[in-house]
Amino acid sequence: MLESKLPAVGTTIFSHMSALASECGALNLSQGFPDFPAPERLRQALARQALEGHNQYAPMAGLPALREAIAGQLAHHRGVVCDADTEITVLPGATEAIYCAITACVSAGDEVILLDPCYDSYRPAVLLAGGVPVHVPLDPVTFMPNWARIEAAISRRTRMLVINSPHNPTGAALAREDLETLNRLVARHGLLVVSDEVYEYLIYDGRTHHSALQFDALRAATFAVFSFGKTYGVTGWKTGYCVAPPALTAELRKIHQYVCFVAVTPVQQALAEFMRAEPDYPLTLAARYQHKRDLFNRALAGSALRLTPSAGSYFQLLDYAALSDSADVQLCEAWTREVGVASIPVSVFYQQPPAQRLLRFCFAKQDAVLQQAAERLCKI
Ligand code: PMP
Ligand code: GLN
């Protein structure tokens, strides 16, 4: 019998809940993806690029034109200067970027600090590298990091820390002071960082996204990970990128070239074309998604569900303590079947879930779907 390398791992909660939603005909606010179309110009560009014959392998690190467009966007929107040849790698999704970064740097016995609740792919990647995940909880109310507690978890074996802002599943966003504190911590302890910034443009109420790439010590020690799936509303195109200093990028590419080798060519062509044509498209996202967050939250005003408006990402947490004593996993399934609204239980993102009653709802959905979902939730 084959001994599993990930004995505690099953099918992801996202696949499970999306399948259940479709089986029950429920409104699917579980898995994070838009149910409305990506910009037509982008979709047309992909069709045309494929028809024009851009269908063979791209260069391993990504199409130069796309890497140049990414470098341009980083300079223009974040004031970050980076070298498109030696510091930017295009990969088939942020998930692979995270996997390659962790695999490149973590050896048997190395500790990696993960902040709970955290995205589901981090821990398995650390385990497969032979590393030891050290889970430190975020604040149970604000979901912000307690840096003193994180520093106390650093040992001689600590190799890496993974951060994620705006945050999945909670919607929290790190403040400038958090990044400044982390910058000092990284300099003091010589840590590497994976900074998962896939929701960088989905940030609300006038907040600013602070990239790890904007802080000196972090810039030298960080794999910053981004996803075209989130920014351009094409999660099914599975294309993302990683920005890291040349020495880190070289190691990341050694792994990437044997995991996937390259990202999909016509998708990269189409993205490069769209980024050149509409460089400020990402800046339009915050207002559009904030409208959706607010519509959903307003429509829930009459319900007993409690919320703090999400600061970023396209996720809103709802506290159902006033409605049910059930565990979140069970309640999530029950509401998918009986109420017709699918969500994601938050406890699955923890190693040691605290006593809380929270569900995650994705508001990257058509306004009418959000309205209808809220109406159903209000009737509970
Ligand atoms: N990190 C976070 C926090 C995410 O929510 C996602 C979403 N799927 C990813 C990484 C992976 O992105 P991709 O689909 O580009 O692999
Ligand atoms: N990131 C998406 C979410 O959090 C899902 C990605 C996936 O299905 N693996 O819902």
Tab-separated table of C-alpha atoms and ligand atoms in Angstrom:
chain	number	residue	atom	x	y	z
A	1	MET	CA	0.000	0.000	0.000
A	2	LEU	CA	1.326	3.448	-0.922
A	3	GLU	CA	2.119	5.573	2.109
A	4	SER	CA	0.536	8.996	1.618
A	5	LYS	CA	2.831	12.002	1.770
A	6	LEU	CA	-0.148	14.091	2.872
A	7	PRO	CA	-2.209	11.715	5.003
A	8	ALA	CA	-4.294	14.469	6.597
A	9	VAL	CA	-5.206	16.078	3.279
A	10	GLY	CA	-8.426	15.435	1.353
A	11	THR	CA	-10.033	17.232	-1.575
A	12	THR	CA	-9.961	20.994	-0.979
A	13	ILE	CA	-12.938	22.669	0.653
A	14	PHE	CA	-13.314	24.829	-2.486
A	15	SER	CA	-13.833	21.844	-4.790
A	16	HIS	CA	-16.123	20.230	-2.231
A	17	MET	CA	-18.368	23.253	-1.691
A	18	SER	CA	-18.567	24.222	-5.371
A	19	ALA	CA	-19.585	20.641	-6.225
A	20	LEU	CA	-22.200	20.623	-3.455
A	21	ALA	CA	-23.535	24.024	-4.581
A	22	SER	CA	-23.942	22.777	-8.107
A	23	GLU	CA	-25.529	19.499	-6.960
A	24	CYS	CA	-28.066	21.426	-4.835
A	25	GLY	CA	-28.594	24.267	-7.304
A	26	ALA	CA	-27.479	26.684	-4.541
A	27	LEU	CA	-26.132	30.180	-5.136
A	28	ASN	CA	-22.394	29.607	-5.029
A	29	LEU	CA	-20.706	32.165	-2.780
A	30	SER	CA	-18.170	29.561	-1.673
A	31	GLN	CA	-15.197	29.232	-4.027
A	32	GLY	CA	-13.524	32.522	-4.873
A	33	PHE	CA	-14.140	33.352	-8.539
A	34	PRO	CA	-16.218	35.968	-10.381
A	35	ASP	CA	-19.493	34.792	-11.929
A	36	PHE	CA	-19.411	37.723	-14.379
A	37	PRO	CA	-17.264	37.994	-17.506
A	38	ALA	CA	-13.710	39.317	-17.703
A	39	PRO	CA	-13.135	42.396	-19.928
A	40	GLU	CA	-14.233	41.596	-23.494
A	41	ARG	CA	-11.063	43.070	-24.946
A	42	LEU	CA	-9.003	40.598	-22.908
A	43	ARG	CA	-11.114	37.612	-23.949
A	44	GLN	CA	-10.939	38.674	-27.583
A	45	ALA	CA	-7.192	39.054	-27.317
A	46	LEU	CA	-6.875	35.436	-26.152
A	47	ALA	CA	-9.032	34.145	-29.012
A	48	ARG	CA	-7.046	36.149	-31.539
A	49	GLN	CA	-3.657	35.189	-30.131
A	50	ALA	CA	-4.592	31.512	-30.383
A	51	LEU	CA	-5.955	31.950	-33.926
A	52	GLU	CA	-2.861	33.861	-34.999
A	53	GLY	CA	-0.760	30.881	-34.002
A	54	HIS	CA	0.816	31.718	-30.636
A	55	ASN	CA	0.406	28.155	-29.488
A	56	GLN	CA	3.867	26.753	-28.796
A	57	TYR	CA	6.052	26.885	-25.678
A	58	ALA	CA	6.875	30.317	-24.324
A	59	PRO	CA	10.311	31.017	-22.766
A	60	MET	CA	10.590	29.230	-19.415
A	61	ALA	CA	10.522	32.423	-17.304
A	62	GLY	CA	7.550	33.863	-19.191
A	63	LEU	CA	7.066	35.932	-22.337
A	64	PRO	CA	9.437	38.920	-22.264
A	65	ALA	CA	6.595	41.244	-23.311
A	66	LEU	CA	4.498	40.155	-20.344
A	67	ARG	CA	7.402	40.419	-17.905
A	68	GLU	CA	8.067	43.931	-19.222
A	69	ALA	CA	4.392	44.820	-18.727
A	70	ILE	CA	4.535	43.500	-15.149
A	71	ALA	CA	7.695	45.512	-14.431
A	72	GLY	CA	5.955	48.585	-15.851
A	73	GLN	CA	2.901	48.041	-13.656
A	74	LEU	CA	5.023	47.556	-10.520
A	75	ALA	CA	6.910	50.770	-11.235
A	76	HIS	CA	3.779	52.731	-12.127
A	77	HIS	CA	1.468	51.552	-9.327
A	78	ARG	CA	3.872	50.692	-6.500
A	79	GLY	CA	7.053	52.607	-7.237
A	80	VAL	CA	8.937	49.296	-7.254
A	81	VAL	CA	11.810	48.930	-9.704
A	82	CYS	CA	12.573	45.406	-10.792
A	83	ASP	CA	14.396	43.681	-13.604
A	84	ALA	CA	12.043	41.854	-15.943
A	85	ASP	CA	14.731	39.321	-16.943
A	86	THR	CA	16.128	38.340	-13.584
A	87	GLU	CA	13.400	39.120	-11.060
A	88	ILE	CA	10.024	38.292	-12.634
A	89	THR	CA	8.788	34.788	-13.422
A	90	VAL	CA	5.410	34.006	-14.964
A	91	LEU	CA	3.936	30.726	-13.764
A	92	PRO	CA	0.684	28.812	-14.176
A	93	GLY	CA	-0.967	30.436	-11.166
A	94	ALA	CA	0.013	31.867	-7.807
A	95	THR	CA	-0.427	28.409	-6.310
A	96	GLU	CA	2.511	27.096	-8.310
A	97	ALA	CA	4.540	30.188	-7.477
A	98	ILE	CA	4.005	29.566	-3.759
A	99	TYR	CA	4.841	25.885	-4.148
A	100	CYS	CA	8.045	26.612	-6.084
A	101	ALA	CA	9.183	29.331	-3.667
A	102	ILE	CA	8.699	27.065	-0.664
A	103	THR	CA	10.245	24.044	-2.385
A	104	ALA	CA	13.246	26.103	-3.476
A	105	CYS	CA	14.068	27.320	0.026
A	106	VAL	CA	12.788	24.884	2.608
A	107	SER	CA	14.780	21.768	3.486
A	108	ALA	CA	14.070	18.886	5.853
A	109	GLY	CA	13.490	20.191	9.366
A	110	ASP	CA	13.301	23.873	8.408
A	111	GLU	CA	10.491	25.712	10.139
A	112	VAL	CA	8.066	27.910	8.255
A	113	ILE	CA	5.775	30.283	10.144
A	114	LEU	CA	2.197	30.341	8.871
A	115	LEU	CA	-0.384	32.743	10.271
A	116	ASP	CA	-3.743	31.085	10.960
A	117	PRO	CA	-6.257	31.192	9.436
A	118	CYS	CA	-4.252	30.730	6.234
A	119	TYR	CA	-4.819	29.768	2.620
A	120	ASP	CA	-4.958	26.030	2.203
A	121	SER	CA	-1.962	25.476	-0.099
A	122	TYR	CA	0.773	26.798	2.238
A	123	ARG	CA	0.955	23.942	4.732
A	124	PRO	CA	1.011	21.063	2.216
A	125	ALA	CA	3.800	22.801	0.292
A	126	VAL	CA	5.882	23.086	3.478
A	127	LEU	CA	5.216	19.452	4.409
A	128	LEU	CA	6.154	18.163	0.946
A	129	ALA	CA	9.478	20.012	1.243
A	130	GLY	CA	10.119	18.189	4.527
A	131	GLY	CA	9.628	21.423	6.443
A	132	VAL	CA	7.838	21.959	9.722
A	133	PRO	CA	4.880	24.372	9.629
A	134	VAL	CA	4.690	26.502	12.770
A	135	HIS	CA	1.200	27.957	13.001
A	136	VAL	CA	0.807	31.273	14.831
A	137	PRO	CA	-2.758	32.593	15.164
A	138	LEU	CA	-3.821	36.004	13.922
A	139	ASP	CA	-5.872	38.080	16.350
A	140	PRO	CA	-9.228	36.264	16.651
A	141	VAL	CA	-11.242	39.476	16.235
A	142	THR	CA	-9.235	41.729	13.896
A	143	PHE	CA	-7.279	38.976	12.102
A	144	MET	CA	-4.178	41.154	12.254
A	145	PRO	CA	-0.761	39.690	13.151
A	146	ASN	CA	0.619	39.915	16.653
A	147	TRP	CA	4.266	40.581	15.769
A	148	ALA	CA	5.560	39.952	19.291
A	149	ARG	CA	3.965	36.532	19.220
A	150	ILE	CA	5.370	35.878	15.756
A	151	GLU	CA	8.862	36.900	16.851
A	152	ALA	CA	8.558	34.601	19.857
A	153	ALA	CA	7.857	31.712	17.459
A	154	ILE	CA	11.120	32.271	15.565
A	155	SER	CA	13.764	29.664	16.343
A	156	ARG	CA	17.204	28.751	14.979
A	157	ARG	CA	15.421	26.510	12.461
A	158	THR	CA	13.021	29.185	11.155
A	159	ARG	CA	13.640	29.657	7.461
A	160	MET	CA	10.584	31.413	6.168
A	161	LEU	CA	7.391	33.288	7.009
A	162	VAL	CA	4.324	33.405	4.786
A	163	ILE	CA	2.129	36.507	4.801
A	164	ASN	CA	-1.030	37.238	2.829
A	165	SER	CA	-2.592	40.673	2.405
A	166	PRO	CA	-5.365	41.390	1.533
A	167	HIS	CA	-6.189	38.209	3.341
A	168	ASN	CA	-8.046	35.084	2.371
A	169	PRO	CA	-10.298	34.049	4.134
A	170	THR	CA	-10.786	37.049	6.474
A	171	GLY	CA	-10.514	40.134	4.249
A	172	ALA	CA	-8.029	41.796	6.639
A	173	ALA	CA	-5.346	44.047	5.139
A	174	LEU	CA	-1.926	44.785	6.616
A	175	ALA	CA	-1.154	48.409	7.494
A	176	ARG	CA	2.100	50.147	6.627
A	177	GLU	CA	3.255	49.731	10.247
A	178	ASP	CA	2.818	45.959	9.970
A	179	LEU	CA	5.116	45.836	6.976
A	180	GLU	CA	7.606	48.116	8.733
A	181	THR	CA	7.648	45.817	11.746
A	182	LEU	CA	8.033	42.770	9.532
A	183	ASN	CA	10.826	44.518	7.641
A	184	ARG	CA	12.771	44.924	10.910
A	185	LEU	CA	12.026	41.344	11.939
A	186	VAL	CA	13.290	39.934	8.662
A	187	ALA	CA	16.482	41.989	8.868
A	188	ARG	CA	17.052	40.914	12.491
A	189	HIS	CA	16.464	37.189	11.982
A	190	GLY	CA	17.552	36.658	8.370
A	191	LEU	CA	14.236	35.140	7.303
A	192	LEU	CA	12.870	34.538	3.831
A	193	VAL	CA	9.291	35.600	3.095
A	194	VAL	CA	6.537	34.514	0.762
A	195	SER	CA	4.189	37.480	0.402
A	196	ASP	CA	0.911	36.377	-1.148
A	197	GLU	CA	-0.498	39.548	-2.672
A	198	VAL	CA	-2.989	38.042	-5.115
A	199	TYR	CA	-5.743	40.429	-3.931
A	200	GLU	CA	-3.495	43.523	-4.127
A	201	TYR	CA	-6.015	45.609	-6.080
A	202	LEU	CA	-9.075	44.526	-4.096
A	203	ILE	CA	-8.762	46.916	-1.174
A	204	TYR	CA	-11.488	49.172	0.177
A	205	ASP	CA	-12.533	52.336	1.955
A	206	GLY	CA	-9.553	54.295	0.657
A	207	ARG	CA	-6.948	51.909	2.066
A	208	THR	CA	-3.661	51.411	0.214
A	209	HIS	CA	-2.102	48.050	-0.497
A	210	HIS	CA	1.418	47.847	0.895
A	211	SER	CA	3.593	45.411	-1.008
A	212	ALA	CA	6.483	43.630	0.683
A	213	LEU	CA	8.486	44.766	-2.360
A	214	GLN	CA	8.322	48.371	-1.089
A	215	PHE	CA	10.440	47.736	2.047
A	216	ASP	CA	14.226	47.332	1.789
A	217	ALA	CA	14.962	44.273	3.899
A	218	LEU	CA	11.812	42.585	2.645
A	219	ARG	CA	12.651	43.368	-0.971
A	220	ALA	CA	15.892	41.398	-0.551
A	221	ALA	CA	14.239	38.405	1.114
A	222	THR	CA	10.784	38.070	-0.425
A	223	PHE	CA	9.040	36.040	-3.079
A	224	ALA	CA	6.027	38.274	-3.836
A	225	VAL	CA	3.262	36.322	-5.497
A	226	PHE	CA	0.479	37.678	-7.722
A	227	SER	CA	-2.362	36.213	-9.778
A	228	PHE	CA	-3.778	37.417	-13.090
A	229	GLY	CA	-6.775	35.280	-12.169
A	230	LYS	CA	-7.766	37.760	-9.456
A	231	THR	CA	-6.747	41.035	-11.066
A	232	TYR	CA	-8.249	40.347	-14.495
A	233	GLY	CA	-11.151	38.142	-13.374
A	234	VAL	CA	-9.884	35.026	-15.162
A	235	THR	CA	-9.237	32.456	-12.426
A	236	GLY	CA	-9.620	29.663	-15.008
A	237	TRP	CA	-6.663	30.972	-16.991
A	238	LYS	CA	-4.418	29.905	-14.101
A	239	THR	CA	-1.634	32.394	-14.670
A	240	GLY	CA	0.321	34.313	-12.061
A	241	TYR	CA	3.794	35.611	-11.374
A	242	CYS	CA	6.474	35.851	-8.764
A	243	VAL	CA	8.786	38.798	-8.124
A	244	ALA	CA	11.975	38.071	-6.178
A	245	PRO	CA	15.633	39.174	-6.184
A	246	PRO	CA	17.802	37.462	-8.837
A	247	ALA	CA	19.322	34.821	-6.539
A	248	LEU	CA	15.900	33.766	-5.234
A	249	THR	CA	14.370	33.912	-8.708
A	250	ALA	CA	17.113	31.636	-10.060
A	251	GLU	CA	16.268	28.983	-7.445
A	252	LEU	CA	12.514	29.378	-7.995
A	253	ARG	CA	12.987	28.833	-11.742
A	254	LYS	CA	14.947	25.631	-11.148
A	255	ILE	CA	11.832	24.193	-9.534
A	256	HIS	CA	9.327	25.800	-11.893
A	257	GLN	CA	11.041	24.374	-14.970
A	258	TYR	CA	10.441	20.849	-13.677
A	259	VAL	CA	6.972	21.381	-12.235
A	260	CYS	CA	5.298	23.014	-15.244
A	261	PHE	CA	8.192	24.370	-17.295
A	262	VAL	CA	6.128	27.259	-18.701
A	263	ALA	CA	2.833	29.089	-18.465
A	264	VAL	CA	0.327	28.990	-21.354
A	265	THR	CA	1.519	31.032	-24.362
A	266	PRO	CA	-1.627	32.646	-25.839
A	267	VAL	CA	-2.803	33.582	-22.332
A	268	GLN	CA	0.485	35.388	-21.722
A	269	GLN	CA	0.251	37.131	-25.112
A	270	ALA	CA	-3.296	38.263	-24.379
A	271	LEU	CA	-2.425	39.534	-20.904
A	272	ALA	CA	0.612	41.436	-22.214
A	273	GLU	CA	-1.529	43.038	-24.898
A	274	PHE	CA	-4.272	44.010	-22.432
A	275	MET	CA	-1.847	45.382	-19.853
A	276	ARG	CA	-0.221	47.548	-22.498
A	277	ALA	CA	-3.584	48.796	-23.780
A	278	GLU	CA	-5.211	49.397	-20.372
A	279	PRO	CA	-2.445	49.873	-17.811
A	280	ASP	CA	-4.771	51.369	-15.210
A	281	TYR	CA	-7.521	48.734	-15.462
A	282	PRO	CA	-6.534	47.220	-12.069
A	283	LEU	CA	-7.142	50.578	-10.388
A	284	THR	CA	-10.821	50.370	-11.368
A	285	LEU	CA	-11.359	47.182	-9.366
A	286	ALA	CA	-11.521	48.567	-5.830
A	287	ALA	CA	-14.598	50.725	-6.503
A	288	ARG	CA	-16.419	47.956	-8.368
A	289	TYR	CA	-15.802	45.293	-5.739
A	290	GLN	CA	-16.461	47.688	-2.875
A	291	HIS	CA	-19.877	48.329	-4.425
A	292	LYS	CA	-20.515	44.563	-4.338
A	293	ARG	CA	-19.311	44.241	-0.764
A	294	ASP	CA	-21.555	47.107	0.312
A	295	LEU	CA	-24.569	45.838	-1.608
A	296	PHE	CA	-24.234	42.411	0.020
A	297	ASN	CA	-23.633	43.847	3.485
A	298	ARG	CA	-26.543	46.318	3.228
A	299	ALA	CA	-28.875	43.579	2.050
A	300	LEU	CA	-27.944	41.592	5.161
A	301	ALA	CA	-28.878	44.416	7.520
A	302	GLY	CA	-32.124	42.694	8.520
A	303	SER	CA	-30.482	39.387	9.398
A	304	ALA	CA	-29.024	38.174	12.665
A	305	LEU	CA	-25.697	37.587	10.938
A	306	ARG	CA	-22.952	39.900	12.239
A	307	LEU	CA	-20.210	41.385	10.127
A	308	THR	CA	-17.305	43.779	10.032
A	309	PRO	CA	-16.933	45.063	6.454
A	310	SER	CA	-14.064	43.335	4.714
A	311	ALA	CA	-11.009	45.598	4.232
A	312	GLY	CA	-9.852	43.781	1.114
A	313	SER	CA	-10.043	40.598	-1.042
A	314	TYR	CA	-13.433	39.487	-2.351
A	315	PHE	CA	-14.439	37.723	0.811
A	316	GLN	CA	-16.789	38.764	3.600
A	317	LEU	CA	-16.923	36.895	6.909
A	318	LEU	CA	-20.297	36.511	8.617
A	319	ASP	CA	-20.692	35.518	12.259
A	320	TYR	CA	-23.694	33.229	12.703
A	321	ALA	CA	-23.467	32.750	16.496
A	322	ALA	CA	-26.897	34.369	16.987
A	323	LEU	CA	-28.501	31.856	14.615
A	324	SER	CA	-26.972	28.479	15.316
A	325	ASP	CA	-24.716	26.468	17.610
A	326	SER	CA	-23.678	24.103	14.812
A	327	ALA	CA	-20.056	23.717	13.811
A	328	ASP	CA	-19.265	25.757	10.694
A	329	VAL	CA	-18.510	22.766	8.430
A	330	GLN	CA	-21.908	21.210	9.157
A	331	LEU	CA	-23.758	24.510	8.971
A	332	CYS	CA	-22.167	25.360	5.659
A	333	GLU	CA	-23.386	22.122	4.138
A	334	ALA	CA	-26.825	22.485	5.723
A	335	TRP	CA	-27.295	26.039	4.423
A	336	THR	CA	-26.147	24.976	0.949
A	337	ARG	CA	-28.840	22.272	0.907
A	338	GLU	CA	-31.622	24.015	2.848
A	339	VAL	CA	-31.130	27.756	2.350
A	340	GLY	CA	-29.641	27.536	-1.138
A	341	VAL	CA	-26.514	29.594	-0.400
A	342	ALA	CA	-23.060	28.007	-0.392
A	343	SER	CA	-20.174	29.483	1.610
A	344	ILE	CA	-16.885	28.283	3.106
A	345	PRO	CA	-16.374	27.320	6.778
A	346	VAL	CA	-13.515	29.319	8.269
A	347	SER	CA	-12.326	26.619	10.698
A	348	VAL	CA	-10.725	24.653	7.829
A	349	PHE	CA	-8.096	27.396	7.473
A	350	TYR	CA	-6.802	26.761	11.017
A	351	GLN	CA	-4.660	24.071	12.586
A	352	GLN	CA	-6.401	24.803	15.894
A	353	PRO	CA	-9.682	26.568	15.183
A	354	PRO	CA	-10.743	28.960	17.952
A	355	ALA	CA	-14.290	28.854	19.299
A	356	GLN	CA	-15.947	31.065	16.716
A	357	ARG	CA	-18.835	30.736	14.313
A	358	LEU	CA	-17.735	32.218	11.015
A	359	LEU	CA	-18.525	31.553	7.383
A	360	ARG	CA	-16.757	33.100	4.377
A	361	PHE	CA	-18.850	34.445	1.499
A	362	CYS	CA	-17.355	35.461	-1.858
A	363	PHE	CA	-18.891	38.681	-3.158
A	364	ALA	CA	-17.318	38.506	-6.624
A	365	LYS	CA	-20.793	37.753	-7.898
A	366	GLN	CA	-23.426	39.527	-9.968
A	367	ASP	CA	-25.408	42.091	-7.982
A	368	ALA	CA	-28.651	40.126	-8.457
A	369	VAL	CA	-26.992	36.975	-7.089
A	370	LEU	CA	-25.691	38.841	-4.028
A	371	GLN	CA	-29.125	40.369	-3.459
A	372	GLN	CA	-30.856	37.014	-3.731
A	373	ALA	CA	-28.306	35.292	-1.504
A	374	ALA	CA	-28.762	37.994	1.152
A	375	GLU	CA	-32.554	37.668	0.950
A	376	ARG	CA	-32.289	33.931	1.548
A	377	LEU	CA	-29.884	34.457	4.456
A	378	CYS	CA	-32.221	37.063	5.982
A	379	LYS	CA	-35.038	34.497	6.142
A	380	ILE	CA	-33.092	32.076	8.354
B	1	PMP	N1	-3.347	32.720	-2.685
B	1	PMP	C1	-4.551	33.085	-2.241
B	1	PMP	C2	-4.675	33.798	-0.948
B	1	PMP	C3	-5.685	32.794	-2.988
B	1	PMP	O1	-6.901	33.132	-2.532
B	1	PMP	C4	-5.538	32.136	-4.217
B	1	PMP	C5	-6.792	31.906	-4.982
B	1	PMP	N2	-7.053	30.980	-5.639
B	1	PMP	C6	-4.259	31.777	-4.649
B	1	PMP	C7	-3.182	32.089	-3.852
B	1	PMP	C8	-4.003	31.029	-5.916
B	1	PMP	O2	-4.138	31.763	-7.084
B	1	PMP	P1	-4.039	31.076	-8.509
B	1	PMP	O3	-5.427	30.706	-8.898
B	1	PMP	O4	-3.432	32.103	-9.394
B	1	PMP	O5	-3.178	29.857	-8.383
B	2	GLN	N1	-8.652	30.930	-3.892
B	2	GLN	C1	-9.988	30.474	-4.105
B	2	GLN	C2	-10.764	30.588	-2.803
B	2	GLN	O1	-10.217	30.868	-1.793
B	2	GLN	C3	-10.115	29.072	-4.580
B	2	GLN	C4	-8.965	28.431	-5.223
B	2	GLN	C5	-9.160	26.955	-5.303
B	2	GLN	O2	-10.270	26.481	-5.564
B	2	GLN	N2	-8.126	26.227	-5.060
B	2	GLN	O3	-11.933	30.363	-2.814
